């Protein structure tokens, strides 16, 4: 049913590039002496490039090119907050050095991939693949392949297949958790840590029909998968895996008056504030509020379009919401206490993503079709800076290095 | 009743040192090209020195000397995670560069101080003073004095005095919050941000008798002060300051069978996990558990001594507890779900502090009288490394740069 291959040398089928588009000389070296706590990457999806940015100066340090297809790309960071691992849509895994602003490693590890994660101890980077399916795990220092999990399952007709994997996250205990779209399962991959003799271990759970995305709560305890094939969500409590997967929010995905779903909400765009989960409704102009004690639906907040990302500011004071096409030129801000929309902002055309500075004084918002990133003060809700970017999508700050489940 | 002095140039009475104990040359420059996300400082209290450490290699990079009296010292970090601001007991505020491992600024800003904080936007560093009392605020880049708040109050005999200040923390909205021990008040200092024309503002609240220390919840909402002068604690909800200060946990500090209090617990050593606050009991061999919804006491967990620090691992799975003299050679680990002690560890003599790596895979523990720091794996609860240090006390990792209220 599954095959776990532990590989210590690089296997064939992976292309490795030693890119040296910017070899650092003495001057560059001096320019590279800087803290990495206020840096980040902005994805330029159409041009296969990323911007290295600084959140203190609100400036662009450099553009790095040659990262392939970056539609739907995401980034995780090494534990020293120096290196970003960029997951491209074309199966490319690119390691970027934010200090020298150059590509220091690149692997085409599959034909089509959808995000990844870095282990709690920073030693492993895992990638979730559509084609040919499965998950590959790499050494974060060398990008050598460490483990290949094909995600093999048996189809209804008895044939073997490799499942598309989605919703790959890291979890405490040096684990990765991901969902198998085709197999309807959730798998937990327990990676070895420094304890002598420990080996990767895989545990599988039945998870319902066609999980399409997942999130994990900030403490790394509850892994929640959205389902295409049925209403409701599947939840695995990683503190009590013996209980298996349970269904929560049974009406989620249904709704009384179905609307066209322009874009499935990102579950990673869920947020937790004050013991409540704020969740984008599927196909409705609503943000749902669930009580995390029993995961019951307690409120529906009306908003101006179909929400995509629903994100709390780091102080949990406000919830910022982005929207699906065609109503995606605005951001709405919800007061987490009154649970009412308090402001509608217009950063530009086709707002795709937003990222809070680590302590929440500002938030960066990307407007793809306006070719800009707008920075807002979270107290005044007024713009304080604009940066040029080519079709910007995801924004990822290095403070993610220190968070579980991102 | 209070005087707020806004100062743009450096005032007299502050000594400034331009320390150049290690001028970086070309080689040092190359050695200084590194990420700062996995660095930290260990206070060596007896020798006025700090160790720059790396949590990935579990190594000491360098010892920096000349920081004065570091008993009870603490550290906050610049938002780029490059500079540590070390608050000494002798009124010394020292700015340390973790990349060049040198002192880059030092001010003796009072006769006796007790901790400090950095503003949400990273522009201001504030220090809490015993002698002559009050709070001073410095520019984090230059260490120029920006604001002087003497904390003046009227004594019972009608004379004016300056209050000792304690429990200084940063809060969202670029605010500092602190308690006046002598005046029995909590003050909120709202620092200007980039919004044109904004000025510092001060708001005062009556807080009960003799607040001795404080903490703020991780979201920066609830500021809680412990009181020497009465039982119970004072809480200010920063989302609703109109409500003023309210009393919570009315029995806290009392107890049926009083024991000698060897060391007042650090309220900054409180922890929040799963909607519950885990709190060191005063003078009792107990960790108290409070329901954060109504701040009522729900449980008392027996432990082996008087707890000092009560800290949840970043995944909230376990609570680690350190103890007061004379039972301070051990750490106890509590399962946050069963709320039972699951392990007693013996890191060395006189355990003073502990710090979790940002994503919680390891925890560093200082044993002052064994001259060592022990690193534990949080999954196995087994030691994985030991580092030599001279009478180590506080351990502070750069990931604090990204957290509110530290």
Short mmCIF file of C-alpha atoms in Angstrom, two decimals, chain B:
data_model
loop_
_atom_site.label_atom_id
_atom_site.label_comp_id
_atom_site.label_asym_id
_atom_site.label_seq_id
_atom_site.Cartn_x
_atom_site.Cartn_y
_atom_site.Cartn_z
CA UNK B 1 1.31 64.66 38.71
CA UNK B 2 3.49 63.54 35.84
CA UNK B 3 6.00 65.12 33.57
CA UNK B 4 6.70 63.88 30.07
CA UNK B 5 9.88 65.25 28.58
CA UNK B 6 10.43 64.76 24.86
CA UNK B 7 14.10 65.01 24.09
CA UNK B 8 15.63 64.82 20.65
CA UNK B 9 19.31 65.25 21.55
CA UNK B 10 21.25 63.29 24.10
CA UNK B 11 20.84 64.76 27.58
CA UNK B 12 23.51 65.13 30.23
CA UNK B 13 23.64 62.52 32.96
CA UNK B 14 23.94 59.69 30.47
CA UNK B 15 27.36 58.28 29.75
CA UNK B 16 27.91 56.96 26.24
CA UNK B 17 30.66 54.55 25.35
CA UNK B 18 31.71 53.83 21.78
CA UNK B 19 33.15 50.44 22.51
CA UNK B 20 35.41 49.00 19.84
CA UNK B 21 36.65 45.89 21.56
CA UNK B 22 36.54 43.99 18.29
CA UNK B 23 36.80 46.08 15.13
CA UNK B 24 35.79 43.80 12.27
CA UNK B 25 38.39 43.38 9.49
CA UNK B 26 37.88 41.63 6.11
CA UNK B 27 38.06 38.14 7.60
CA UNK B 28 35.69 39.03 10.37
CA UNK B 29 33.43 40.54 7.73
CA UNK B 30 33.21 37.23 5.88
CA UNK B 31 32.54 35.45 9.18
CA UNK B 32 29.76 37.92 9.79
CA UNK B 33 27.77 36.88 6.72
CA UNK B 34 25.23 34.65 8.40
CA UNK B 35 21.56 34.47 9.14
CA UNK B 36 20.55 35.75 12.54
CA UNK B 37 17.48 33.61 13.06
CA UNK B 38 19.24 30.90 15.05
CA UNK B 39 21.38 33.10 17.28
CA UNK B 40 20.98 34.19 20.87
CA UNK B 41 22.65 35.55 24.00
CA UNK B 42 23.39 33.83 27.29
CA UNK B 43 23.92 36.15 30.27
CA UNK B 44 26.99 35.40 32.40
CA UNK B 45 25.84 37.27 35.46
CA UNK B 46 28.94 37.16 37.64
CA UNK B 47 31.43 38.31 35.01
CA UNK B 48 29.47 41.00 33.20
CA UNK B 49 29.75 39.07 29.95
CA UNK B 50 27.40 37.50 27.40
CA UNK B 51 27.87 34.52 25.12
CA UNK B 52 26.71 34.76 21.50
CA UNK B 53 25.33 31.32 20.71
CA UNK B 54 23.99 29.40 17.71
CA UNK B 55 21.07 27.04 18.26
CA UNK B 56 21.54 25.05 15.02
CA UNK B 57 25.10 23.97 15.88
CA UNK B 58 24.49 24.28 19.65
CA UNK B 59 27.71 26.25 19.80
CA UNK B 60 29.21 29.36 21.40
CA UNK B 61 30.39 31.85 18.76
CA UNK B 62 32.05 34.39 21.04
CA UNK B 63 32.13 35.89 24.54
CA UNK B 64 31.53 39.65 24.77
CA UNK B 65 32.78 41.31 27.96
CA UNK B 66 32.34 44.67 29.64
CA UNK B 67 28.60 44.85 30.18
CA UNK B 68 28.69 45.76 33.88
CA UNK B 69 26.42 44.25 36.54
CA UNK B 70 24.32 41.61 34.83
CA UNK B 71 22.51 40.18 37.84
CA UNK B 72 18.86 39.89 36.82
CA UNK B 73 19.75 41.06 33.27
CA UNK B 74 17.41 40.63 30.33
CA UNK B 75 17.56 41.16 26.56
CA UNK B 76 15.30 42.35 23.74
CA UNK B 77 16.15 42.34 20.03
CA UNK B 78 16.01 44.73 17.09
CA UNK B 79 13.46 43.84 14.42
CA UNK B 80 16.23 42.66 12.05
CA UNK B 81 17.31 40.21 14.79
CA UNK B 82 20.88 41.53 14.55
CA UNK B 83 21.20 43.61 17.72
CA UNK B 84 20.52 42.65 21.32
CA UNK B 85 19.71 45.32 23.92
CA UNK B 86 20.98 44.10 27.28
CA UNK B 87 19.41 45.63 30.39
CA UNK B 88 21.88 45.45 33.30
CA UNK B 89 21.07 45.90 36.98
CA UNK B 90 23.42 48.89 37.27
CA UNK B 91 21.39 51.04 34.88
CA UNK B 92 23.51 50.02 31.92
CA UNK B 93 21.82 49.64 28.53
CA UNK B 94 24.21 47.87 26.14
CA UNK B 95 23.63 47.35 22.42
CA UNK B 96 25.36 44.20 21.17
CA UNK B 97 25.90 43.27 17.50
CA UNK B 98 25.46 39.50 17.18
CA UNK B 99 27.08 39.47 13.69
CA UNK B 100 30.36 41.18 14.68
CA UNK B 101 29.99 39.94 18.26
CA UNK B 102 30.85 43.32 19.70
CA UNK B 103 29.40 46.15 21.77
CA UNK B 104 28.20 48.91 19.43
CA UNK B 105 26.60 51.20 22.01
CA UNK B 106 26.34 51.55 25.76
CA UNK B 107 24.56 54.03 28.01
CA UNK B 108 24.49 54.18 31.80
CA UNK B 109 20.99 55.53 31.95
CA UNK B 110 20.17 55.24 35.66
CA UNK B 111 21.56 54.03 38.96
CA UNK B 112 19.56 50.82 39.16
CA UNK B 113 17.27 49.34 36.53
CA UNK B 114 15.11 46.28 36.09
CA UNK B 115 14.41 45.24 32.54
CA UNK B 116 13.07 46.86 29.44
CA UNK B 117 11.22 46.42 26.18
CA UNK B 118 11.35 47.35 22.50
CA UNK B 119 8.41 48.99 20.73
CA UNK B 120 6.27 47.09 18.23
CA UNK B 121 7.87 48.97 15.32
CA UNK B 122 11.38 48.49 16.69
CA UNK B 123 12.18 52.20 16.87
CA UNK B 124 12.19 52.65 20.66
CA UNK B 125 13.85 50.84 23.56
CA UNK B 126 12.42 51.60 27.00
CA UNK B 127 14.08 50.87 30.36
CA UNK B 128 12.40 50.47 33.74
CA UNK B 129 14.29 52.12 36.60
CA UNK B 130 14.43 51.63 40.38
CA UNK B 131 16.84 54.47 41.10
CA UNK B 132 15.86 57.24 40.57
CA UNK B 133 12.66 55.59 39.31
CA UNK B 134 10.72 56.23 36.14
CA UNK B 135 11.14 55.00 32.59
CA UNK B 136 13.53 56.23 29.90
CA UNK B 137 12.98 55.67 26.20
CA UNK B 138 15.84 55.53 23.70
CA UNK B 139 16.15 55.53 19.92
CA UNK B 140 17.05 51.92 19.10
CA UNK B 141 19.47 52.94 16.33
CA UNK B 142 21.49 55.63 18.14
CA UNK B 143 20.64 55.04 21.84
CA UNK B 144 19.79 58.77 21.98
CA UNK B 145 17.31 59.56 24.74
CA UNK B 146 13.87 60.17 23.22
CA UNK B 147 11.57 60.45 26.23
CA UNK B 148 12.06 60.66 29.99
CA UNK B 149 9.12 59.68 32.20
CA UNK B 150 10.12 60.28 35.85
CA UNK B 151 6.98 58.51 37.18
CA UNK B 152 6.37 61.29 39.67
CA UNK B 153 3.67 60.75 42.31
CA UNK B 154 2.48 62.28 45.57
CA UNK B 155 3.33 60.36 48.75
CA UNK B 156 0.99 59.94 51.74
CA UNK B 157 2.79 62.82 53.50
CA UNK B 158 2.18 65.15 50.56
CA UNK B 159 5.75 65.08 49.25
CA UNK B 160 6.52 64.40 45.61
CA UNK B 161 8.56 61.33 44.75
CA UNK B 162 9.68 59.26 41.80
CA UNK B 163 8.28 55.76 41.77
CA UNK B 164 10.24 52.62 41.09
CA UNK B 165 8.85 51.14 37.86
CA UNK B 166 8.49 47.42 37.19
CA UNK B 167 6.92 45.03 34.72
CA UNK B 168 7.68 47.12 31.62
CA UNK B 169 6.40 45.47 28.44
CA UNK B 170 5.63 46.48 24.86
CA UNK B 171 2.07 46.28 23.60
CA UNK B 172 0.37 46.54 20.20
CA UNK B 173 -0.19 50.03 18.88
CA UNK B 174 3.43 50.95 19.63
CA UNK B 175 2.71 51.24 23.35
CA UNK B 176 4.72 50.51 26.47
CA UNK B 177 2.95 49.46 29.68
CA UNK B 178 4.55 49.48 33.13
CA UNK B 179 3.68 49.46 36.83
CA UNK B 180 4.63 51.98 39.53
CA UNK B 181 5.64 50.06 42.66
CA UNK B 182 5.49 53.05 45.02
CA UNK B 183 2.48 54.76 43.46
CA UNK B 184 0.32 51.66 42.99
CA UNK B 185 -0.47 52.54 39.39
CA UNK B 186 -0.24 51.13 35.86
CA UNK B 187 0.78 53.57 33.12
CA UNK B 188 0.35 53.16 29.37
CA UNK B 189 2.82 55.11 27.20
CA UNK B 190 1.65 55.45 23.60
CA UNK B 191 4.71 56.17 21.44
CA UNK B 192 4.45 58.02 18.14
CA UNK B 193 4.54 55.97 14.97
CA UNK B 194 4.97 57.19 11.43
CA UNK B 195 1.67 59.01 11.39
CA UNK B 196 2.48 62.69 10.94
CA UNK B 197 2.26 64.81 14.05
CA UNK B 198 1.67 62.01 16.51
CA UNK B 199 3.19 62.56 19.97
CA UNK B 200 3.77 60.30 22.97
CA UNK B 201 0.74 60.05 25.23
CA UNK B 202 0.51 58.79 28.79
CA UNK B 203 -2.54 57.27 30.50
CA UNK B 204 -2.61 56.30 34.19
CA UNK B 205 -4.67 53.69 36.05
CA UNK B 206 -5.01 52.91 39.76
CA UNK B 207 -3.66 49.40 40.23
CA UNK B 208 -3.66 48.32 43.88
CA UNK B 209 -0.84 48.25 46.45
CA UNK B 210 2.80 47.71 45.46
CA UNK B 211 2.79 46.01 42.05
CA UNK B 212 6.08 44.07 41.92
CA UNK B 213 6.09 42.48 38.45
CA UNK B 214 3.81 42.06 35.46
CA UNK B 215 3.19 40.04 32.32
CA UNK B 216 1.22 40.55 29.15
CA UNK B 217 -0.61 37.79 27.28
CA UNK B 218 1.00 36.70 23.98
CA UNK B 219 -1.56 38.65 21.92
CA UNK B 220 -0.68 41.79 23.86
CA UNK B 221 -4.20 42.23 25.20
CA UNK B 222 -4.19 41.54 28.96
CA UNK B 223 -1.60 43.24 31.18
CA UNK B 224 -1.46 41.57 34.61
CA UNK B 225 0.43 42.86 37.65
CA UNK B 226 1.28 40.93 40.83
CA UNK B 227 0.83 42.85 44.10
CA UNK B 228 3.03 42.77 47.20
CA UNK B 229 0.55 44.83 49.17
CA UNK B 230 -2.58 42.73 48.78
CA UNK B 231 -3.89 39.39 47.63
CA UNK B 232 -5.05 38.98 44.06
CA UNK B 233 -3.73 40.39 40.82
CA UNK B 234 -4.52 43.52 38.84
CA UNK B 235 -5.50 43.19 35.19
CA UNK B 236 -5.84 45.86 32.51
CA UNK B 237 -7.59 44.87 29.27
CA UNK B 238 -5.83 46.96 26.62
CA UNK B 239 -8.73 46.37 24.21
CA UNK B 240 -11.00 48.11 26.72
CA UNK B 241 -9.00 50.53 28.85
CA UNK B 242 -12.21 52.42 29.72
CA UNK B 243 -13.02 49.51 32.04
CA UNK B 244 -9.90 50.34 34.06
CA UNK B 245 -7.97 47.86 36.19
CA UNK B 246 -9.90 44.89 37.59
CA UNK B 247 -8.91 42.35 40.24
CA UNK B 248 -8.48 38.72 39.19
CA UNK B 249 -7.56 35.55 41.09
CA UNK B 250 -8.46 37.15 44.45
CA UNK B 251 -6.76 34.46 46.53
CA UNK B 252 -3.44 34.73 44.68
CA UNK B 253 -0.62 35.45 47.10
CA UNK B 254 -2.53 34.26 50.17
CA UNK B 255 -2.82 30.50 50.71
CA UNK B 256 -3.78 28.37 53.70
CA UNK B 257 -0.35 27.46 55.05
CA UNK B 258 2.09 30.26 54.33
CA UNK B 259 5.62 29.17 53.48
CA UNK B 260 8.69 31.35 53.34
CA UNK B 261 8.86 33.00 49.93
CA UNK B 262 12.42 32.49 48.75
CA UNK B 263 11.95 34.28 45.49
CA UNK B 264 8.94 36.04 44.09
CA UNK B 265 7.86 34.26 40.93
CA UNK B 266 8.45 36.05 37.65
CA UNK B 267 5.11 36.93 36.17
CA UNK B 268 6.85 37.00 32.80
CA UNK B 269 7.28 33.30 33.58
CA UNK B 270 3.55 32.77 33.32
CA UNK B 271 2.34 30.88 30.35
CA UNK B 272 -0.81 30.49 28.33
CA UNK B 273 -1.75 27.15 26.77
CA UNK B 274 -5.09 25.94 25.49
CA UNK B 275 -7.09 28.84 26.92
CA UNK B 276 -5.60 28.32 30.36
CA UNK B 277 -2.98 30.36 32.20
CA UNK B 278 -0.38 28.33 34.11
CA UNK B 279 0.90 30.41 37.02
CA UNK B 280 3.54 29.88 39.71
CA UNK B 281 1.93 29.92 43.16
CA UNK B 282 3.49 32.38 45.61
CA UNK B 283 5.12 30.55 48.51
CA UNK B 284 3.55 27.20 47.68
CA UNK B 285 4.72 24.05 45.95
CA UNK B 286 2.08 24.42 43.29
CA UNK B 287 1.45 25.54 39.75
CA UNK B 288 -1.95 27.22 39.51
CA UNK B 289 -4.20 26.86 36.49
CA UNK B 290 -6.64 29.68 35.66
CA UNK B 291 -9.45 29.72 33.10
CA UNK B 292 -8.71 32.68 30.86
CA UNK B 293 -12.38 33.25 30.03
CA UNK B 294 -13.21 34.45 33.56
CA UNK B 295 -9.72 34.28 35.18
CA UNK B 296 -10.99 31.89 37.85
CA UNK B 297 -8.71 29.34 39.52
CA UNK B 298 -9.52 25.88 38.19
CA UNK B 299 -6.70 23.66 39.45
CA UNK B 300 -3.58 23.44 41.63
CA UNK B 301 -0.85 21.14 40.34
CA UNK B 302 1.53 19.89 43.07
CA UNK B 303 5.24 20.28 42.22
CA UNK B 304 8.46 19.68 44.14
CA UNK B 305 9.27 23.26 45.19
CA UNK B 306 8.26 26.89 44.82
CA UNK B 307 7.96 27.50 41.09
CA UNK B 308 9.71 30.49 39.50
CA UNK B 309 9.32 30.08 35.73
CA UNK B 310 6.32 28.19 34.33
CA UNK B 311 6.77 27.97 30.56
CA UNK B 312 4.84 26.10 27.86
CA UNK B 313 6.72 24.58 24.96
CA UNK B 314 5.79 26.36 21.69
CA UNK B 315 3.42 23.51 20.81
CA UNK B 316 1.72 23.87 24.24
CA UNK B 317 2.20 20.14 24.79
CA UNK B 318 4.24 20.36 27.98
CA UNK B 319 4.79 22.93 30.73
CA UNK B 320 8.35 23.26 32.02
CA UNK B 321 8.82 24.54 35.58
CA UNK B 322 11.92 25.92 37.35
CA UNK B 323 12.13 26.43 41.11
CA UNK B 324 13.29 28.75 43.88
CA UNK B 325 16.19 28.11 46.25
CA UNK B 326 16.84 25.68 47.92
CA UNK B 327 15.03 23.20 45.64
CA UNK B 328 16.37 24.73 42.43
CA UNK B 329 18.55 21.94 41.05
CA UNK B 330 15.72 20.39 39.05
CA UNK B 331 13.20 21.12 36.31
CA UNK B 332 9.79 19.47 36.30
CA UNK B 333 7.81 18.82 33.13
CA UNK B 334 4.00 18.85 33.27
CA UNK B 335 1.77 17.32 30.57
CA UNK B 336 -0.59 20.18 29.65
CA UNK B 337 -3.44 17.77 28.89
CA UNK B 338 -3.33 15.55 31.99
CA UNK B 339 -1.80 18.34 34.11
CA UNK B 340 0.46 15.85 35.90
CA UNK B 341 4.24 15.98 36.35
CA UNK B 342 5.66 13.49 33.83
CA UNK B 343 9.40 13.98 34.36
CA UNK B 344 11.87 15.48 36.83
CA UNK B 345 15.16 16.53 35.22
CA UNK B 346 18.45 17.41 36.89
CA UNK B 347 20.32 19.80 34.61
CA UNK B 348 22.73 21.02 37.32
CA UNK B 349 22.98 23.25 40.36
CA UNK B 350 20.88 26.41 40.67
CA UNK B 351 18.78 26.31 37.52
CA UNK B 352 17.96 29.94 36.71
CA UNK B 353 16.32 30.10 33.31
CA UNK B 354 15.19 28.19 30.23
CA UNK B 355 14.47 29.15 26.64
CA UNK B 356 12.78 27.10 23.91
CA UNK B 357 14.09 27.10 20.36
CA UNK B 358 11.52 29.02 18.30
CA UNK B 359 9.66 25.97 16.98
CA UNK B 360 10.16 24.07 20.19
CA UNK B 361 12.24 21.04 19.24
CA UNK B 362 14.77 21.83 21.97
CA UNK B 363 15.03 23.84 25.18
CA UNK B 364 18.16 25.41 26.67
CA UNK B 365 18.49 25.39 30.49
CA UNK B 366 21.06 27.40 32.48
CA UNK B 367 22.59 25.98 35.68
CA UNK B 368 24.43 28.83 37.36
CA UNK B 369 26.44 26.89 39.93
CA UNK B 370 27.35 24.09 37.53
CA UNK B 371 28.64 26.67 35.01
CA UNK B 372 26.78 25.09 32.14
CA UNK B 373 23.86 25.26 29.78
CA UNK B 374 22.09 21.98 29.00
CA UNK B 375 20.08 21.47 25.81
CA UNK B 376 17.15 19.04 25.97
CA UNK B 377 15.16 17.41 23.18
CA UNK B 378 11.55 18.29 24.04
CA UNK B 379 10.18 15.07 22.56
CA UNK B 380 12.42 12.61 24.40
CA UNK B 381 13.10 14.93 27.39
CA UNK B 382 16.72 13.73 27.17
CA UNK B 383 19.79 16.02 27.14
CA UNK B 384 21.41 16.36 23.70
CA UNK B 385 24.21 18.87 24.39
CA UNK B 386 26.04 20.76 27.13
CA UNK B 387 27.83 24.09 26.77
CA UNK B 388 30.28 25.69 29.19
CA UNK B 389 29.25 29.08 30.54
CA UNK B 390 30.36 31.18 33.53
CA UNK B 391 27.50 31.38 36.04
CA UNK B 392 24.87 31.52 33.29
CA UNK B 393 21.50 33.06 34.06
CA UNK B 394 19.11 34.35 31.36
CA UNK B 395 18.99 32.80 27.88
CA UNK B 396 17.46 34.89 25.08
CA UNK B 397 17.08 33.80 21.44
CA UNK B 398 16.71 36.26 18.56
CA UNK B 399 13.26 34.90 17.70
CA UNK B 400 12.07 37.19 20.52
CA UNK B 401 12.49 40.00 17.96
CA UNK B 402 9.24 38.83 16.40
CA UNK B 403 7.12 38.43 19.50
CA UNK B 404 4.90 40.90 21.31
CA UNK B 405 5.32 41.53 25.02
CA UNK B 406 8.80 40.08 25.56
#
